[in-house]
Amino acid sequence: MIGRVAGKLVDKSPPTVLVDANGLGYEIDVPMSTFCNLPRTGEAVVLLTHLVVREDAHLLYGFLTAGERQAFRQLLRISGVGPKVALAVLSGLSVDELASAVATEDAARLTRVPGIGKKTAERLVLELRDKLAGALPAAPAAGGHGGDVLNALLALGYNDREASGALRALPRDLPLAEAIRQALKLLAKP
C-alpha cells in the first residue's frame, strides 16, 4: 500500500496531479478540496494517499489531510459507492460539511453533489451515521463553542448522536463551561 507521496508537483489538471518523487512520476486523483489548496507547480507537496487495485488498473487517490482520506475510505465501504463517487462527494462538500449533513440527517444537502441522487444520499446518511462518530469532525451547534462542547462530550464517552442531540438542545449564547455543564445534565436525564 502506498500511504504517502512526497515530491515536486509537476502538473495540475483537475482532478489529476502529477507528483515527481525522486524521478518517479505518480498520477494521483484528488478531490477539489485538495486541488484548490495545492502549491504551485514546481513546488514541494506531500499527499496522503489511498491505492485502489482493480483488474485493469492501480489507481492512486491523494489528500492533503488525514480527515479527507478517512472520509474517502469510509465512503468506499458503502455498497455502490466507488472512488469516483467518493471523490465527487469530497469535491462538493468539505469533511466538516459531510459530517454535519450526516449528523443532521440532511440527505438533501448531499443530493446537491453531482452524481448523488436521492437514494444514494439517503444510503450515505444511513450508513455513515455511526461510522463517522469519532472519525470525522462533527457539526458544531451551540454558539461559537459547539465544537469544544462536542469534543468534551465525545471524550467523556458519549457517542456522536447523543452529543449532537444535546448540543441542539442548548441555547446558543452560553459560555463554554456552562454549555458543557448543561449538556451533561441533559444527557444524565433518563
Short mmCIF file of N, CA and C in Angstrom, two decimals:
data_model
loop_
_atom_site.label_atom_id
_atom_site.label_comp_id
_atom_site.label_asym_id
_atom_site.label_seq_id
_atom_site.Cartn_x
_atom_site.Cartn_y
_atom_site.Cartn_z
N MET A 1 0.85 -1.18 0.00
CA MET A 1 0.00 0.00 0.00
C MET A 1 0.89 1.23 0.00
N ILE A 2 0.54 2.18 -0.82
CA ILE A 2 1.25 3.46 -0.86
C ILE A 2 0.47 4.42 0.01
N GLY A 3 1.01 4.81 1.14
CA GLY A 3 0.29 5.64 2.10
C GLY A 3 0.57 7.13 1.99
N ARG A 4 1.66 7.48 1.31
CA ARG A 4 2.03 8.89 1.23
C ARG A 4 2.98 9.09 0.06
N VAL A 5 2.83 10.20 -0.63
CA VAL A 5 3.75 10.55 -1.71
C VAL A 5 4.25 11.97 -1.45
N ALA A 6 5.57 12.11 -1.41
CA ALA A 6 6.18 13.43 -1.21
C ALA A 6 7.11 13.70 -2.38
N GLY A 7 7.02 14.87 -2.93
CA GLY A 7 7.88 15.22 -4.05
C GLY A 7 7.54 16.58 -4.60
N LYS A 8 7.89 16.77 -5.88
CA LYS A 8 7.66 18.05 -6.55
C LYS A 8 6.39 17.94 -7.40
N LEU A 9 5.54 18.93 -7.27
CA LEU A 9 4.31 18.98 -8.05
C LEU A 9 4.67 19.40 -9.48
N VAL A 10 4.49 18.47 -10.43
CA VAL A 10 4.90 18.71 -11.81
C VAL A 10 3.76 19.26 -12.66
N ASP A 11 2.55 18.72 -12.46
CA ASP A 11 1.43 19.14 -13.30
C ASP A 11 0.13 19.07 -12.50
N LYS A 12 -0.78 20.02 -12.80
CA LYS A 12 -2.11 20.03 -12.19
C LYS A 12 -3.14 20.13 -13.30
N SER A 13 -3.97 19.10 -13.42
CA SER A 13 -5.03 19.10 -14.42
C SER A 13 -6.23 18.41 -13.76
N PRO A 14 -7.20 19.19 -13.25
CA PRO A 14 -8.26 18.62 -12.42
C PRO A 14 -8.90 17.38 -13.04
N PRO A 15 -9.11 16.34 -12.30
CA PRO A 15 -8.80 16.13 -10.88
C PRO A 15 -7.45 15.46 -10.64
N THR A 16 -6.61 15.38 -11.70
CA THR A 16 -5.35 14.64 -11.59
C THR A 16 -4.17 15.58 -11.40
N VAL A 17 -3.25 15.16 -10.53
CA VAL A 17 -1.99 15.86 -10.37
C VAL A 17 -0.87 14.87 -10.65
N LEU A 18 0.28 15.40 -11.02
CA LEU A 18 1.46 14.57 -11.26
C LEU A 18 2.53 15.01 -10.28
N VAL A 19 2.98 14.06 -9.45
CA VAL A 19 3.99 14.36 -8.44
C VAL A 19 5.24 13.56 -8.76
N ASP A 20 6.39 14.25 -8.88
CA ASP A 20 7.68 13.61 -9.13
C ASP A 20 8.34 13.32 -7.79
N ALA A 21 8.44 12.04 -7.46
CA ALA A 21 9.09 11.62 -6.21
C ALA A 21 10.38 10.89 -6.57
N ASN A 22 11.48 11.62 -6.52
CA ASN A 22 12.80 11.07 -6.84
C ASN A 22 12.85 10.42 -8.21
N GLY A 23 12.30 11.10 -9.20
CA GLY A 23 12.37 10.62 -10.57
C GLY A 23 11.22 9.72 -10.99
N LEU A 24 10.36 9.35 -10.07
CA LEU A 24 9.20 8.52 -10.39
C LEU A 24 7.96 9.40 -10.35
N GLY A 25 7.23 9.47 -11.45
CA GLY A 25 6.05 10.34 -11.52
C GLY A 25 4.78 9.59 -11.14
N TYR A 26 4.08 10.08 -10.14
CA TYR A 26 2.83 9.48 -9.69
C TYR A 26 1.66 10.32 -10.18
N GLU A 27 0.74 9.69 -10.93
CA GLU A 27 -0.52 10.35 -11.29
C GLU A 27 -1.49 10.07 -10.16
N ILE A 28 -2.01 11.13 -9.56
CA ILE A 28 -2.86 10.99 -8.37
C ILE A 28 -4.12 11.81 -8.59
N ASP A 29 -5.27 11.17 -8.42
CA ASP A 29 -6.54 11.89 -8.48
C ASP A 29 -6.83 12.46 -7.10
N VAL A 30 -7.26 13.72 -7.07
CA VAL A 30 -7.53 14.40 -5.80
C VAL A 30 -8.91 15.06 -5.86
N PRO A 31 -9.58 15.20 -4.70
CA PRO A 31 -10.83 15.96 -4.68
C PRO A 31 -10.52 17.45 -4.86
N MET A 32 -11.52 18.21 -5.25
CA MET A 32 -11.32 19.65 -5.46
C MET A 32 -10.90 20.37 -4.18
N SER A 33 -11.33 19.87 -3.03
CA SER A 33 -10.92 20.49 -1.76
C SER A 33 -9.40 20.43 -1.60
N THR A 34 -8.79 19.35 -2.05
CA THR A 34 -7.34 19.24 -2.03
C THR A 34 -6.72 20.03 -3.17
N PHE A 35 -7.29 19.89 -4.36
CA PHE A 35 -6.76 20.54 -5.55
C PHE A 35 -6.61 22.05 -5.35
N CYS A 36 -7.62 22.67 -4.77
CA CYS A 36 -7.61 24.13 -4.59
C CYS A 36 -6.56 24.60 -3.58
N ASN A 37 -6.09 23.70 -2.73
CA ASN A 37 -5.11 24.08 -1.71
C ASN A 37 -3.70 23.60 -2.03
N LEU A 38 -3.48 23.09 -3.23
CA LEU A 38 -2.14 22.64 -3.62
C LEU A 38 -1.23 23.82 -3.90
N PRO A 39 0.06 23.64 -3.70
CA PRO A 39 1.00 24.72 -4.05
C PRO A 39 1.12 24.84 -5.58
N ARG A 40 1.86 25.82 -6.04
CA ARG A 40 2.07 25.99 -7.47
C ARG A 40 2.92 24.86 -8.02
N THR A 41 2.84 24.62 -9.33
CA THR A 41 3.68 23.59 -9.94
C THR A 41 5.14 23.97 -9.74
N GLY A 42 5.95 22.95 -9.54
CA GLY A 42 7.38 23.15 -9.28
C GLY A 42 7.72 23.19 -7.81
N GLU A 43 6.70 23.31 -6.95
CA GLU A 43 6.94 23.36 -5.51
C GLU A 43 6.75 21.98 -4.88
N ALA A 44 7.25 21.83 -3.66
CA ALA A 44 7.15 20.56 -2.93
C ALA A 44 5.72 20.34 -2.43
N VAL A 45 5.31 19.08 -2.43
CA VAL A 45 3.98 18.73 -1.96
C VAL A 45 4.04 17.36 -1.28
N VAL A 46 3.20 17.19 -0.28
CA VAL A 46 3.05 15.89 0.40
C VAL A 46 1.57 15.54 0.37
N LEU A 47 1.25 14.38 -0.18
CA LEU A 47 -0.13 13.91 -0.24
C LEU A 47 -0.27 12.58 0.48
N LEU A 48 -1.27 12.48 1.33
CA LEU A 48 -1.64 11.20 1.92
C LEU A 48 -2.42 10.46 0.85
N THR A 49 -2.16 9.19 0.66
CA THR A 49 -2.76 8.50 -0.48
C THR A 49 -3.54 7.26 -0.09
N HIS A 50 -4.37 6.85 -1.03
CA HIS A 50 -5.12 5.59 -0.92
C HIS A 50 -5.01 4.91 -2.28
N LEU A 51 -4.55 3.66 -2.30
CA LEU A 51 -4.37 2.91 -3.53
C LEU A 51 -5.56 1.99 -3.74
N VAL A 52 -6.17 2.07 -4.92
CA VAL A 52 -7.26 1.18 -5.29
C VAL A 52 -6.73 0.26 -6.38
N VAL A 53 -6.78 -1.04 -6.13
CA VAL A 53 -6.29 -2.02 -7.10
C VAL A 53 -7.49 -2.67 -7.77
N ARG A 54 -7.52 -2.56 -9.10
CA ARG A 54 -8.55 -3.21 -9.89
C ARG A 54 -7.88 -4.17 -10.86
N GLU A 55 -8.68 -4.96 -11.53
CA GLU A 55 -8.13 -5.90 -12.51
C GLU A 55 -7.34 -5.19 -13.59
N ASP A 56 -7.85 -4.04 -14.03
CA ASP A 56 -7.24 -3.36 -15.16
C ASP A 56 -6.39 -2.14 -14.81
N ALA A 57 -6.30 -1.79 -13.53
CA ALA A 57 -5.54 -0.59 -13.16
C ALA A 57 -5.24 -0.53 -11.67
N HIS A 58 -4.19 0.19 -11.35
CA HIS A 58 -3.88 0.58 -9.98
C HIS A 58 -4.07 2.08 -9.93
N LEU A 59 -5.02 2.54 -9.13
CA LEU A 59 -5.37 3.96 -9.08
C LEU A 59 -4.99 4.56 -7.74
N LEU A 60 -4.36 5.72 -7.79
CA LEU A 60 -3.89 6.38 -6.58
C LEU A 60 -4.70 7.65 -6.36
N TYR A 61 -5.22 7.81 -5.14
CA TYR A 61 -6.01 8.98 -4.77
C TYR A 61 -5.26 9.70 -3.66
N GLY A 62 -5.22 11.03 -3.72
CA GLY A 62 -4.43 11.79 -2.76
C GLY A 62 -5.24 12.85 -2.03
N PHE A 63 -4.75 13.16 -0.81
CA PHE A 63 -5.46 14.10 0.08
C PHE A 63 -4.44 14.89 0.88
N LEU A 64 -4.77 16.14 1.16
CA LEU A 64 -3.87 16.97 1.97
C LEU A 64 -4.03 16.70 3.46
N THR A 65 -5.22 16.21 3.88
CA THR A 65 -5.45 15.99 5.31
C THR A 65 -5.85 14.55 5.58
N ALA A 66 -5.57 14.11 6.78
CA ALA A 66 -5.96 12.76 7.20
C ALA A 66 -7.48 12.62 7.26
N GLY A 67 -8.17 13.71 7.61
CA GLY A 67 -9.63 13.68 7.67
C GLY A 67 -10.25 13.41 6.31
N GLU A 68 -9.69 14.02 5.25
CA GLU A 68 -10.20 13.77 3.90
C GLU A 68 -9.99 12.31 3.51
N ARG A 69 -8.80 11.79 3.79
CA ARG A 69 -8.53 10.39 3.43
C ARG A 69 -9.43 9.45 4.20
N GLN A 70 -9.65 9.72 5.48
CA GLN A 70 -10.52 8.87 6.30
C GLN A 70 -11.95 8.90 5.78
N ALA A 71 -12.42 10.09 5.41
CA ALA A 71 -13.78 10.21 4.85
C ALA A 71 -13.88 9.44 3.54
N PHE A 72 -12.87 9.53 2.69
CA PHE A 72 -12.83 8.80 1.43
C PHE A 72 -12.92 7.30 1.69
N ARG A 73 -12.16 6.81 2.64
CA ARG A 73 -12.16 5.38 2.95
C ARG A 73 -13.52 4.93 3.50
N GLN A 74 -14.14 5.77 4.32
CA GLN A 74 -15.47 5.43 4.85
C GLN A 74 -16.49 5.39 3.71
N LEU A 75 -16.39 6.32 2.79
CA LEU A 75 -17.32 6.35 1.65
C LEU A 75 -17.16 5.10 0.79
N LEU A 76 -15.92 4.64 0.59
CA LEU A 76 -15.68 3.45 -0.24
C LEU A 76 -16.28 2.19 0.37
N ARG A 77 -16.48 2.17 1.66
CA ARG A 77 -17.04 0.98 2.32
C ARG A 77 -18.55 0.83 2.09
N ILE A 78 -19.17 1.85 1.53
CA ILE A 78 -20.60 1.83 1.31
C ILE A 78 -20.89 1.17 -0.03
N SER A 79 -21.80 0.22 -0.03
CA SER A 79 -22.18 -0.50 -1.24
C SER A 79 -22.65 0.48 -2.31
N GLY A 80 -22.10 0.35 -3.50
CA GLY A 80 -22.50 1.20 -4.61
C GLY A 80 -21.73 2.50 -4.71
N VAL A 81 -20.82 2.75 -3.79
CA VAL A 81 -20.01 3.97 -3.84
C VAL A 81 -18.58 3.58 -4.20
N GLY A 82 -18.15 4.04 -5.35
CA GLY A 82 -16.78 3.79 -5.79
C GLY A 82 -15.92 5.02 -5.63
N PRO A 83 -14.67 4.92 -6.06
CA PRO A 83 -13.76 6.06 -5.90
C PRO A 83 -14.23 7.35 -6.58
N LYS A 84 -14.85 7.25 -7.76
CA LYS A 84 -15.29 8.47 -8.45
C LYS A 84 -16.41 9.17 -7.68
N VAL A 85 -17.34 8.40 -7.14
CA VAL A 85 -18.42 8.99 -6.35
C VAL A 85 -17.87 9.58 -5.06
N ALA A 86 -16.95 8.85 -4.41
CA ALA A 86 -16.35 9.36 -3.17
C ALA A 86 -15.60 10.66 -3.43
N LEU A 87 -14.87 10.74 -4.55
CA LEU A 87 -14.18 11.99 -4.90
C LEU A 87 -15.18 13.10 -5.16
N ALA A 88 -16.28 12.77 -5.81
CA ALA A 88 -17.31 13.79 -6.09
C ALA A 88 -17.88 14.34 -4.79
N VAL A 89 -18.13 13.46 -3.82
CA VAL A 89 -18.67 13.90 -2.53
C VAL A 89 -17.67 14.84 -1.85
N LEU A 90 -16.40 14.46 -1.83
CA LEU A 90 -15.40 15.29 -1.16
C LEU A 90 -15.06 16.54 -1.97
N SER A 91 -15.38 16.55 -3.25
CA SER A 91 -15.20 17.76 -4.06
C SER A 91 -16.35 18.73 -3.84
N GLY A 92 -17.54 18.18 -3.56
CA GLY A 92 -18.72 19.02 -3.37
C GLY A 92 -18.94 19.48 -1.95
N LEU A 93 -18.40 18.73 -0.98
CA LEU A 93 -18.57 19.05 0.44
C LEU A 93 -17.23 18.92 1.15
N SER A 94 -16.96 19.79 2.09
CA SER A 94 -15.78 19.61 2.93
C SER A 94 -16.06 18.47 3.90
N VAL A 95 -15.05 17.99 4.56
CA VAL A 95 -15.23 16.92 5.53
C VAL A 95 -16.18 17.36 6.64
N ASP A 96 -16.05 18.61 7.08
CA ASP A 96 -16.94 19.14 8.12
C ASP A 96 -18.38 19.18 7.63
N GLU A 97 -18.59 19.61 6.38
CA GLU A 97 -19.93 19.67 5.83
C GLU A 97 -20.54 18.28 5.68
N LEU A 98 -19.72 17.32 5.27
CA LEU A 98 -20.20 15.94 5.16
C LEU A 98 -20.62 15.41 6.53
N ALA A 99 -19.77 15.62 7.53
CA ALA A 99 -20.10 15.16 8.88
C ALA A 99 -21.35 15.84 9.40
N SER A 100 -21.50 17.12 9.10
CA SER A 100 -22.68 17.86 9.53
C SER A 100 -23.94 17.32 8.85
N ALA A 101 -23.86 17.08 7.54
CA ALA A 101 -25.02 16.56 6.80
C ALA A 101 -25.42 15.19 7.33
N VAL A 102 -24.45 14.37 7.67
CA VAL A 102 -24.75 13.03 8.19
C VAL A 102 -25.32 13.13 9.61
N ALA A 103 -24.71 13.98 10.44
CA ALA A 103 -25.17 14.12 11.83
C ALA A 103 -26.60 14.67 11.90
N THR A 104 -26.94 15.57 10.98
CA THR A 104 -28.28 16.16 10.99
C THR A 104 -29.23 15.43 10.05
N GLU A 105 -28.75 14.34 9.46
CA GLU A 105 -29.53 13.51 8.53
C GLU A 105 -30.11 14.35 7.39
N ASP A 106 -29.28 15.23 6.84
CA ASP A 106 -29.66 16.14 5.77
C ASP A 106 -29.28 15.54 4.41
N ALA A 107 -30.08 14.59 3.94
CA ALA A 107 -29.81 13.94 2.65
C ALA A 107 -29.92 14.93 1.49
N ALA A 108 -30.78 15.94 1.63
CA ALA A 108 -30.95 16.94 0.57
C ALA A 108 -29.64 17.67 0.29
N ARG A 109 -28.87 17.90 1.31
CA ARG A 109 -27.58 18.58 1.14
C ARG A 109 -26.64 17.73 0.28
N LEU A 110 -26.71 16.40 0.47
CA LEU A 110 -25.85 15.50 -0.31
C LEU A 110 -26.29 15.40 -1.76
N THR A 111 -27.59 15.59 -2.03
CA THR A 111 -28.07 15.48 -3.41
C THR A 111 -27.59 16.65 -4.27
N ARG A 112 -27.08 17.69 -3.66
CA ARG A 112 -26.53 18.83 -4.43
C ARG A 112 -25.19 18.48 -5.05
N VAL A 113 -24.58 17.37 -4.62
CA VAL A 113 -23.32 16.92 -5.20
C VAL A 113 -23.63 16.24 -6.53
N PRO A 114 -22.98 16.64 -7.62
CA PRO A 114 -23.23 16.00 -8.91
C PRO A 114 -22.99 14.48 -8.84
N GLY A 115 -23.95 13.72 -9.35
CA GLY A 115 -23.83 12.27 -9.36
C GLY A 115 -24.45 11.58 -8.15
N ILE A 116 -24.94 12.35 -7.18
CA ILE A 116 -25.57 11.78 -5.99
C ILE A 116 -27.08 12.02 -6.08
N GLY A 117 -27.82 10.93 -6.23
CA GLY A 117 -29.27 11.02 -6.26
C GLY A 117 -29.86 10.88 -4.87
N LYS A 118 -31.17 10.95 -4.80
CA LYS A 118 -31.86 10.89 -3.51
C LYS A 118 -31.60 9.58 -2.77
N LYS A 119 -31.68 8.45 -3.48
CA LYS A 119 -31.48 7.14 -2.83
C LYS A 119 -30.05 6.99 -2.33
N THR A 120 -29.09 7.41 -3.14
CA THR A 120 -27.68 7.32 -2.72
C THR A 120 -27.43 8.22 -1.51
N ALA A 121 -27.99 9.41 -1.53
CA ALA A 121 -27.81 10.35 -0.41
C ALA A 121 -28.39 9.76 0.87
N GLU A 122 -29.57 9.16 0.78
CA GLU A 122 -30.18 8.55 1.97
C GLU A 122 -29.35 7.37 2.47
N ARG A 123 -28.78 6.59 1.54
CA ARG A 123 -27.93 5.46 1.94
C ARG A 123 -26.65 5.97 2.61
N LEU A 124 -26.08 7.06 2.08
CA LEU A 124 -24.88 7.64 2.69
C LEU A 124 -25.16 8.08 4.12
N VAL A 125 -26.26 8.79 4.32
CA VAL A 125 -26.63 9.25 5.66
C VAL A 125 -26.82 8.07 6.60
N LEU A 126 -27.54 7.07 6.14
CA LEU A 126 -27.83 5.90 6.97
C LEU A 126 -26.57 5.13 7.33
N GLU A 127 -25.72 4.86 6.35
CA GLU A 127 -24.55 4.01 6.59
C GLU A 127 -23.38 4.75 7.23
N LEU A 128 -23.31 6.07 7.03
CA LEU A 128 -22.19 6.81 7.62
C LEU A 128 -22.49 7.31 9.03
N ARG A 129 -23.75 7.29 9.41
CA ARG A 129 -24.15 7.88 10.70
C ARG A 129 -23.30 7.38 11.85
N ASP A 130 -23.16 6.08 12.02
CA ASP A 130 -22.39 5.55 13.14
C ASP A 130 -20.90 5.45 12.83
N LYS A 131 -20.55 5.36 11.56
CA LYS A 131 -19.15 5.21 11.17
C LYS A 131 -18.36 6.50 11.33
N LEU A 132 -19.03 7.63 11.23
CA LEU A 132 -18.33 8.90 11.31
C LEU A 132 -18.08 9.35 12.74
N ALA A 133 -18.75 8.74 13.70
CA ALA A 133 -18.57 9.14 15.10
C ALA A 133 -17.11 8.96 15.49
N GLY A 134 -16.47 10.05 15.84
CA GLY A 134 -15.08 10.00 16.26
C GLY A 134 -14.08 9.99 15.12
N ALA A 135 -14.50 9.59 13.91
CA ALA A 135 -13.57 9.52 12.80
C ALA A 135 -13.44 10.87 12.09
N LEU A 136 -14.54 11.63 12.08
CA LEU A 136 -14.55 12.92 11.41
C LEU A 136 -15.07 13.97 12.37
N PRO A 137 -14.74 15.22 12.12
CA PRO A 137 -15.29 16.28 12.95
C PRO A 137 -16.81 16.31 12.81
N ALA A 138 -17.49 16.49 13.89
CA ALA A 138 -18.95 16.56 13.83
C ALA A 138 -19.38 18.01 13.79
N ALA A 139 -20.64 18.19 13.54
CA ALA A 139 -21.15 19.54 13.35
C ALA A 139 -21.24 20.31 14.66
N PRO A 140 -20.59 21.46 14.78
CA PRO A 140 -20.75 22.29 15.94
C PRO A 140 -22.13 22.93 15.93
N ALA A 141 -22.73 23.08 17.10
CA ALA A 141 -24.06 23.66 17.12
C ALA A 141 -24.17 24.82 18.10
N ALA A 142 -23.91 24.60 19.37
CA ALA A 142 -24.19 25.61 20.40
C ALA A 142 -23.21 26.77 20.34
N GLY A 143 -23.68 27.88 19.80
CA GLY A 143 -22.87 29.09 19.76
C GLY A 143 -21.53 28.87 19.11
N GLY A 144 -20.54 29.65 19.52
CA GLY A 144 -19.20 29.51 18.98
C GLY A 144 -18.41 28.40 19.63
N HIS A 145 -18.96 27.78 20.69
CA HIS A 145 -18.25 26.74 21.42
C HIS A 145 -18.74 25.35 21.08
N GLY A 146 -19.62 25.21 20.07
CA GLY A 146 -20.22 23.92 19.76
C GLY A 146 -19.21 22.81 19.56
N GLY A 147 -18.14 23.10 18.82
CA GLY A 147 -17.11 22.09 18.57
C GLY A 147 -16.40 21.68 19.86
N ASP A 148 -16.13 22.64 20.73
CA ASP A 148 -15.47 22.34 22.00
C ASP A 148 -16.37 21.52 22.92
N VAL A 149 -17.65 21.87 22.96
CA VAL A 149 -18.60 21.12 23.78
C VAL A 149 -18.72 19.69 23.25
N LEU A 150 -18.85 19.57 21.93
CA LEU A 150 -18.97 18.25 21.31
C LEU A 150 -17.74 17.40 21.62
N ASN A 151 -16.55 17.96 21.46
CA ASN A 151 -15.32 17.21 21.75
C ASN A 151 -15.25 16.78 23.21
N ALA A 152 -15.70 17.64 24.11
CA ALA A 152 -15.70 17.29 25.53
C ALA A 152 -16.63 16.11 25.79
N LEU A 153 -17.82 16.14 25.19
CA LEU A 153 -18.79 15.05 25.38
C LEU A 153 -18.28 13.74 24.78
N LEU A 154 -17.66 13.83 23.61
CA LEU A 154 -17.10 12.62 22.99
C LEU A 154 -15.97 12.05 23.84
N ALA A 155 -15.15 12.94 24.42
CA ALA A 155 -14.05 12.49 25.27
C ALA A 155 -14.56 11.82 26.55
N LEU A 156 -15.76 12.21 26.98
CA LEU A 156 -16.35 11.62 28.18
C LEU A 156 -17.06 10.29 27.88
N GLY A 157 -17.06 9.88 26.61
CA GLY A 157 -17.61 8.57 26.27
C GLY A 157 -18.99 8.57 25.64
N TYR A 158 -19.59 9.73 25.42
CA TYR A 158 -20.89 9.77 24.74
C TYR A 158 -20.66 9.56 23.26
N ASN A 159 -21.64 8.93 22.58
CA ASN A 159 -21.48 8.74 21.15
C ASN A 159 -21.88 10.02 20.42
N ASP A 160 -21.60 10.07 19.12
CA ASP A 160 -21.82 11.28 18.33
C ASP A 160 -23.30 11.68 18.31
N ARG A 161 -24.19 10.72 18.22
CA ARG A 161 -25.62 11.02 18.16
C ARG A 161 -26.09 11.65 19.47
N GLU A 162 -25.66 11.10 20.61
CA GLU A 162 -26.05 11.66 21.92
C GLU A 162 -25.50 13.07 22.08
N ALA A 163 -24.21 13.24 21.74
CA ALA A 163 -23.57 14.54 21.91
C ALA A 163 -24.21 15.59 21.00
N SER A 164 -24.46 15.24 19.74
CA SER A 164 -25.08 16.19 18.81
C SER A 164 -26.49 16.55 19.25
N GLY A 165 -27.24 15.58 19.76
CA GLY A 165 -28.59 15.85 20.25
C GLY A 165 -28.58 16.81 21.42
N ALA A 166 -27.65 16.63 22.35
CA ALA A 166 -27.54 17.53 23.49
C ALA A 166 -27.16 18.94 23.03
N LEU A 167 -26.27 19.04 22.05
CA LEU A 167 -25.87 20.36 21.54
C LEU A 167 -27.04 21.11 20.92
N ARG A 168 -27.88 20.40 20.19
CA ARG A 168 -29.02 21.06 19.55
C ARG A 168 -30.00 21.61 20.58
N ALA A 169 -30.04 21.01 21.76
CA ALA A 169 -30.99 21.44 22.80
C ALA A 169 -30.48 22.63 23.61
N LEU A 170 -29.23 23.00 23.45
CA LEU A 170 -28.64 24.08 24.24
C LEU A 170 -28.90 25.45 23.63
N PRO A 171 -29.08 26.48 24.48
CA PRO A 171 -29.15 27.85 23.97
C PRO A 171 -27.81 28.23 23.32
N ARG A 172 -27.84 29.10 22.33
CA ARG A 172 -26.65 29.43 21.56
C ARG A 172 -25.69 30.39 22.28
N ASP A 173 -26.11 31.09 23.31
CA ASP A 173 -25.28 32.13 23.89
C ASP A 173 -24.60 31.74 25.20
N LEU A 174 -24.49 30.47 25.48
CA LEU A 174 -23.89 30.02 26.75
C LEU A 174 -22.37 30.08 26.70
N PRO A 175 -21.73 30.43 27.85
CA PRO A 175 -20.27 30.30 27.93
C PRO A 175 -19.90 28.81 27.88
N LEU A 176 -18.67 28.52 27.51
CA LEU A 176 -18.23 27.14 27.30
C LEU A 176 -18.49 26.23 28.51
N ALA A 177 -18.04 26.63 29.69
CA ALA A 177 -18.19 25.79 30.88
C ALA A 177 -19.67 25.50 31.17
N GLU A 178 -20.52 26.53 31.04
CA GLU A 178 -21.95 26.36 31.29
C GLU A 178 -22.59 25.46 30.23
N ALA A 179 -22.15 25.58 28.98
CA ALA A 179 -22.67 24.74 27.90
C ALA A 179 -22.36 23.27 28.17
N ILE A 180 -21.14 22.99 28.60
CA ILE A 180 -20.77 21.60 28.92
C ILE A 180 -21.59 21.10 30.10
N ARG A 181 -21.73 21.92 31.13
CA ARG A 181 -22.49 21.54 32.32
C ARG A 181 -23.94 21.21 31.95
N GLN A 182 -24.58 22.07 31.17
CA GLN A 182 -25.98 21.84 30.79
C GLN A 182 -26.13 20.63 29.86
N ALA A 183 -25.16 20.43 28.97
CA ALA A 183 -25.20 19.26 28.09
C ALA A 183 -25.11 17.98 28.91
N LEU A 184 -24.26 17.97 29.92
CA LEU A 184 -24.14 16.79 30.79
C LEU A 184 -25.44 16.55 31.56
N LYS A 185 -26.09 17.62 32.00
CA LYS A 185 -27.37 17.47 32.69
C LYS A 185 -28.42 16.85 31.75
N LEU A 186 -28.45 17.33 30.51
CA LEU A 186 -29.39 16.79 29.53
C LEU A 186 -29.13 15.31 29.26
N LEU A 187 -27.88 14.94 29.19
CA LEU A 187 -27.54 13.55 28.90
C LEU A 187 -27.75 12.64 30.10
N ALA A 188 -27.76 13.20 31.29
CA ALA A 188 -27.94 12.40 32.51
C ALA A 188 -29.42 12.06 32.75
N LYS A 189 -30.32 12.82 32.11
CA LYS A 189 -31.74 12.56 32.30
C LYS A 189 -32.13 11.24 31.62
N PRO A 190 -32.98 10.43 32.31
CA PRO A 190 -33.36 9.15 31.70
C PRO A 190 -34.29 9.31 30.53
#
